[in-house]
CSV table of C-alpha atoms in Angstrom, one decimal:
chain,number,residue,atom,x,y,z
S,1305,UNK,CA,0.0,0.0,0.0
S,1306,UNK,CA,1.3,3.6,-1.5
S,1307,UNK,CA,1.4,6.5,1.8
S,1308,UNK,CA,-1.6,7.9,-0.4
S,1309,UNK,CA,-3.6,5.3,0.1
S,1310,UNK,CA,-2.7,4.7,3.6
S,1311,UNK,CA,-3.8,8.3,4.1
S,1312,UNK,CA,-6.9,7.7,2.5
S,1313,UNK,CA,-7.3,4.3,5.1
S,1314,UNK,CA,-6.1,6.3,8.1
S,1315,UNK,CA,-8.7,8.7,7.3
S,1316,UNK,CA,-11.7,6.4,6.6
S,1317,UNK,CA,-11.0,4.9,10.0
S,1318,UNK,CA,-11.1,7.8,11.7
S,1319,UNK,CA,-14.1,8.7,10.5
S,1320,UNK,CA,-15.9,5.4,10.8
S,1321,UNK,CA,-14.4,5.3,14.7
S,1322,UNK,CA,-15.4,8.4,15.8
S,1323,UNK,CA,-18.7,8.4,13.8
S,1324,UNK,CA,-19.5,5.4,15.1
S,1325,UNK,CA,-18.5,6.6,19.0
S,1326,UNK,CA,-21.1,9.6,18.5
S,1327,UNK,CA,-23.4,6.9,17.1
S,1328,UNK,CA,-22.7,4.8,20.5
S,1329,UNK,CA,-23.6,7.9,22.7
S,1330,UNK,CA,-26.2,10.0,21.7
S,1331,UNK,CA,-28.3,7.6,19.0
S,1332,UNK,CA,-27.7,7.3,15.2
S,1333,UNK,CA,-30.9,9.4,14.5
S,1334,UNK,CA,-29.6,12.1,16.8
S,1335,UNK,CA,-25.8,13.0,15.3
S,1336,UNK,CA,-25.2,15.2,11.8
S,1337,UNK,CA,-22.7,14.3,9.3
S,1338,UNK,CA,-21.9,17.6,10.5
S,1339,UNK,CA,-21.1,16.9,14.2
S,1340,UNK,CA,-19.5,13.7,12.7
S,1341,UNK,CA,-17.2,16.5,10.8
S,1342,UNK,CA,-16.3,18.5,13.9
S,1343,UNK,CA,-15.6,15.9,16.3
S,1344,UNK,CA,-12.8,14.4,13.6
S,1345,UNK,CA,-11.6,17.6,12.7
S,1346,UNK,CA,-12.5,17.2,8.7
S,1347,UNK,CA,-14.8,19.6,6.8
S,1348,UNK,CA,-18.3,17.6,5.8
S,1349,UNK,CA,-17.3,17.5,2.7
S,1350,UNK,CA,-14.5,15.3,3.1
S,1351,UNK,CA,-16.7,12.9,5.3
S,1352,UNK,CA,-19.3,12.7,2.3
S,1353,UNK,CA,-16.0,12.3,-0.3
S,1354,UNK,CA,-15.6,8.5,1.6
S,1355,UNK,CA,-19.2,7.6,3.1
S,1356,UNK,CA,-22.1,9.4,0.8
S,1357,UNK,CA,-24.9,8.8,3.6
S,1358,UNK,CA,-24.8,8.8,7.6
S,1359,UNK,CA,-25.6,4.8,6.5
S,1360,UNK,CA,-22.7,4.5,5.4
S,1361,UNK,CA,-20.6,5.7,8.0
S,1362,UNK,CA,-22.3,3.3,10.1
S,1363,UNK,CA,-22.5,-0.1,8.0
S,1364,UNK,CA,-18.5,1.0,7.0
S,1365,UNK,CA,-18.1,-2.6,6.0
S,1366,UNK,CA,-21.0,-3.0,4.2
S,1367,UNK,CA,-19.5,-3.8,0.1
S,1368,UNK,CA,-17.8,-6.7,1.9
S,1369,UNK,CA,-20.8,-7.9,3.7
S,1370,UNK,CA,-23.1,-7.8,0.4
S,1371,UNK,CA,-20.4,-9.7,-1.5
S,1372,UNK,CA,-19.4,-12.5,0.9
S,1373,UNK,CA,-21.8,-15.0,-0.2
S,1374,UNK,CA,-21.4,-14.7,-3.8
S,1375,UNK,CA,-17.5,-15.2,-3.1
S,1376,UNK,CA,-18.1,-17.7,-0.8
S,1377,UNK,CA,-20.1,-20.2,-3.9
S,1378,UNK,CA,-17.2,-18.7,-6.2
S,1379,UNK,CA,-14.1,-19.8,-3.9
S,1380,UNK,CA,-16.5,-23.5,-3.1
S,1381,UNK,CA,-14.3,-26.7,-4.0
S,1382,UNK,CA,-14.8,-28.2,-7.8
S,1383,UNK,CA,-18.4,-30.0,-7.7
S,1384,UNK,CA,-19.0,-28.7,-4.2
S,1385,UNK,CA,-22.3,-27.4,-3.6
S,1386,UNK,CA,-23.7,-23.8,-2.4
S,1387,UNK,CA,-25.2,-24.9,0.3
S,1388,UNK,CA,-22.4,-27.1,2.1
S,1389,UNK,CA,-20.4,-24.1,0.9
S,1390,UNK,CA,-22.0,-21.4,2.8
S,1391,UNK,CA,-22.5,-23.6,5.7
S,1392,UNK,CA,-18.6,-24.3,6.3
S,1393,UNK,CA,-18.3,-20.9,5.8
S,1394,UNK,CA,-20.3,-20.0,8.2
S,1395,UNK,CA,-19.3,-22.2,11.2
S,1396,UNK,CA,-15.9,-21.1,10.0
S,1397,UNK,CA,-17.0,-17.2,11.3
S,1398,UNK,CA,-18.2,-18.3,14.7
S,1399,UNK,CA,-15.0,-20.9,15.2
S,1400,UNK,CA,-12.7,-17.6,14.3
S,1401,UNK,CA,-14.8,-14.9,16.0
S,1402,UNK,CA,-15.5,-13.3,12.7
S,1403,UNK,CA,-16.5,-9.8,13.6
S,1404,UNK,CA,-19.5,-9.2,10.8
S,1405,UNK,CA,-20.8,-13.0,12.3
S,1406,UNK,CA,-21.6,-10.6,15.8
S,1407,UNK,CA,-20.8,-13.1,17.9
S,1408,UNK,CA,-19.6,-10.8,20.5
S,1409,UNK,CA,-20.4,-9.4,23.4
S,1410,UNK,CA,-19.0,-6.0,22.0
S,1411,UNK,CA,-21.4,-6.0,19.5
S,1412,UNK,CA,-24.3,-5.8,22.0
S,1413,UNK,CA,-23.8,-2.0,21.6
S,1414,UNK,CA,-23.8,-1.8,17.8
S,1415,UNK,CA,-27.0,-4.0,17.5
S,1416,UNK,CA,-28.9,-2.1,19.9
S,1417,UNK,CA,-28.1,1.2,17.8
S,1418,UNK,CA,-29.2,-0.5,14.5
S,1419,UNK,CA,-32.8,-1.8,16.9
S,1420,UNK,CA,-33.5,2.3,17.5
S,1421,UNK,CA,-33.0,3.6,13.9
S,1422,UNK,CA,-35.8,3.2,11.2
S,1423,UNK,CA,-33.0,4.3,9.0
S,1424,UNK,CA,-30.3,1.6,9.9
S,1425,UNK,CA,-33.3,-1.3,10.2
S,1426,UNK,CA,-34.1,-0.6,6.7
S,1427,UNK,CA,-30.0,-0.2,4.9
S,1428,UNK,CA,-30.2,-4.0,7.1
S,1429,UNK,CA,-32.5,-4.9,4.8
S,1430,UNK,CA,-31.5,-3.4,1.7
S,1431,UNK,CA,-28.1,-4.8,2.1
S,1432,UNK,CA,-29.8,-8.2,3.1
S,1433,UNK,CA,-31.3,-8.1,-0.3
S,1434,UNK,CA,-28.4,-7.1,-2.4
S,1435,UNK,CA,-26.4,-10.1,-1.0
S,1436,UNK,CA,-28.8,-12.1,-1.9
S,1437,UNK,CA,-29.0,-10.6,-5.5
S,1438,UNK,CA,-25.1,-11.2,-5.5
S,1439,UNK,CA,-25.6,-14.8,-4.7
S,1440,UNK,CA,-28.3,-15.3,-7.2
S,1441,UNK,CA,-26.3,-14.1,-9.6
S,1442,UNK,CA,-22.6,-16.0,-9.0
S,1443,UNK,CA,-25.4,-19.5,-8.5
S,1444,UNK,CA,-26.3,-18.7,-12.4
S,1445,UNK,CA,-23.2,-18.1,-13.1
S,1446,UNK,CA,-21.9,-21.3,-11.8
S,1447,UNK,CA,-25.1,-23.1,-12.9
S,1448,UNK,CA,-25.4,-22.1,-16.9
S,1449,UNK,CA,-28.9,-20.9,-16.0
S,1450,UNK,CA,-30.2,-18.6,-18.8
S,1451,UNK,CA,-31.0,-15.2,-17.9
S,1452,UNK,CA,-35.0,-16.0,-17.8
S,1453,UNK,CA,-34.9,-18.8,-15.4
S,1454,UNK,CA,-36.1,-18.1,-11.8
S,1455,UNK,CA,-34.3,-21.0,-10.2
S,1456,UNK,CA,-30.8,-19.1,-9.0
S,1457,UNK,CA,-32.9,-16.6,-7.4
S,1458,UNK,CA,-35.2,-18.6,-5.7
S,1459,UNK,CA,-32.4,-21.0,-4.6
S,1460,UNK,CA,-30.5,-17.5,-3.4
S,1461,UNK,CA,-33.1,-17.1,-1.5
S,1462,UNK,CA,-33.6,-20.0,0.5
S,1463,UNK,CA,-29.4,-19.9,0.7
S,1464,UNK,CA,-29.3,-16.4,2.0
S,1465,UNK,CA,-32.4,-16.4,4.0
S,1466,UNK,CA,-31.1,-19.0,6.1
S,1467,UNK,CA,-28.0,-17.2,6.8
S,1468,UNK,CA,-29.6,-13.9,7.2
S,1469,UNK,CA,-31.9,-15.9,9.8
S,1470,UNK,CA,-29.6,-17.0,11.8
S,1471,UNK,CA,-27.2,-14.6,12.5
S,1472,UNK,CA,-30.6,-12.7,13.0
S,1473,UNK,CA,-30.7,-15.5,16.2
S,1474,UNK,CA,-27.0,-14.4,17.1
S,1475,UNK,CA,-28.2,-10.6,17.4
S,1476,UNK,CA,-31.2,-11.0,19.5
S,1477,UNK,CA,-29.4,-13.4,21.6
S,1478,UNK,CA,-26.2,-11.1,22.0
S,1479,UNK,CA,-28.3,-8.2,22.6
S,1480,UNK,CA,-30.1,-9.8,25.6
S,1481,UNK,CA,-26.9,-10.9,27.2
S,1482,UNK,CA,-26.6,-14.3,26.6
S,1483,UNK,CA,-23.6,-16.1,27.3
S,1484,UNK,CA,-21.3,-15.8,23.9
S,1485,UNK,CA,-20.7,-19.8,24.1
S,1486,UNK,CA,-23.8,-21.0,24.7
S,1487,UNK,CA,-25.2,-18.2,22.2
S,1488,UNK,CA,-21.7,-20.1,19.8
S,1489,UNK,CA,-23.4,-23.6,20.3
S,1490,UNK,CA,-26.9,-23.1,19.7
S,1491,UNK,CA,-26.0,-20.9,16.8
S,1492,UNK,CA,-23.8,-23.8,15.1
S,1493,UNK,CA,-26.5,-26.8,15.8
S,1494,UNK,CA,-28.8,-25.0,14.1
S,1495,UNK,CA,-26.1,-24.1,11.0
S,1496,UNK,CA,-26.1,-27.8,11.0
S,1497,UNK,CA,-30.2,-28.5,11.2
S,1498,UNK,CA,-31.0,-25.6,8.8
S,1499,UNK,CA,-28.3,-26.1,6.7
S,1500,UNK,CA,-28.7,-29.7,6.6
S,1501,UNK,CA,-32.3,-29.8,5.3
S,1502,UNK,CA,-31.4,-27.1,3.0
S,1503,UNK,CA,-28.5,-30.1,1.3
S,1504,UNK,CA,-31.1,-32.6,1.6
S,1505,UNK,CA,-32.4,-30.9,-1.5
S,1506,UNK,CA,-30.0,-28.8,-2.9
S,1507,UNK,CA,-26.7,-31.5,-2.2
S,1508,UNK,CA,-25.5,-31.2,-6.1
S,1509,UNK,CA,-26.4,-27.7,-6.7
S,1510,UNK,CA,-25.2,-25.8,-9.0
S,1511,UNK,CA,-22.6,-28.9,-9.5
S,1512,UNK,CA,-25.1,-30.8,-11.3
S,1513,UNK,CA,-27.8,-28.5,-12.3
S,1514,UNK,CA,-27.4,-27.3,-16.2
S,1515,UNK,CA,-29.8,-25.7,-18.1
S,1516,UNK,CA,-30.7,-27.4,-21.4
S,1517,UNK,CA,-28.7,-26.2,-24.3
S,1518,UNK,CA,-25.8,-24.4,-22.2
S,1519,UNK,CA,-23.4,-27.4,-21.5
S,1520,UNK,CA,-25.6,-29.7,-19.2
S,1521,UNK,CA,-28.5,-32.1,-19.2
């Protein structure tokens, strides 16, 4: 990394840490861009030149979070499948403490800000449904599927819903105060129970799922 872009890191993190301490205080509703500005010592223009909304500043991680799945079924193993895929992944992130997994007691905090903004509740949806849209489309990549047919997407769905649930369970459970390891080992059985009816189906694709006329079946 080139000192210009390390400046342009350092920066970003400064803004994102001490956005996201004002956040932490006073509410994300009830802090500016503005104040966000001040407190770092940067004019608001220079905030809005790395984050374009208050969202942003928040979800800071967000293009990495909306494109995990999609790499995840990119990066499986040969003839592996999506779903066994995006499980190993998954139990992988609460094994490793995988920050964006929240399976922390940290994150408490963070979660509870997101629970009192209308705004934040709905970028947690619209980022939910571009991951998903991401997923879709590396599954009909990966499957041949012609641009018309439904089945990626509604296999992206069931995929990413299922993820987005449970770590949905992590939050709630975090936020109330459970213990992180028993919140870790109901989390992971049921990865493996909803996961595992998800293969029961879905075991071979997009391995072994071609659409007619574009190199399978």
């Amino acid at each position: 990394m080139g000192l210009r872009e390390l400046k342009k890191q350092q920066t970003r993190e400064l803004l994102s840490d001490t956005a996201m301490g004002l956040f932490a205080e006073r509410g994300f509703d009830r802090v500016t861009v503005v104040e966000v500005a001040r407190a770092a010592g940067v004019s608001p223009n220079t905030v809005f030149n790395y984050f374009p909304t208050k969202e942003d500043l928040f979800f800071d991680r967000q293009e990495e979070v909306v494109a995990h799945l999609a790499e995840v079924v990119r990066r499986r193993p040969s003839g592996g499948s999506a779903v066994d895929a995006v499980r190993a992944d998954l139990l992988a992130a609460f094994a490793s403490g995988e920050p964006t997994v929240g399976l922390n007691p940290g994150m408490a905090a963070f979660w509870r800000i997101v629970e009192d903004s209308a705004a934040l509740r709905a970028r947690l949806l619209e980022l939910g449904e571009r991951a998903e849209a991401a997923l879709a489309a590396a599954l009909a990549e990966a499957s041949g599927a012609a641009p018309e047919d439904p089945l990626p997407r509604i296999v992206a769905g069931a995929v990413a819903g299922a993820h987005r649930a449970v770590l949905g369970e992590v939050r709630r459970a975090v936020v109330a105060g459970e213990p992180t390891e028993a919140v870790r080992a109901r989390a992971e059985a049921a990865v493996e129970r909803a996961f595992g009816l998800l293969a029961a189906g879905l075991a071979r694709y997009p391995a072994e799922d071609r659409a007619p006329g574009r190199g399978g079946r």
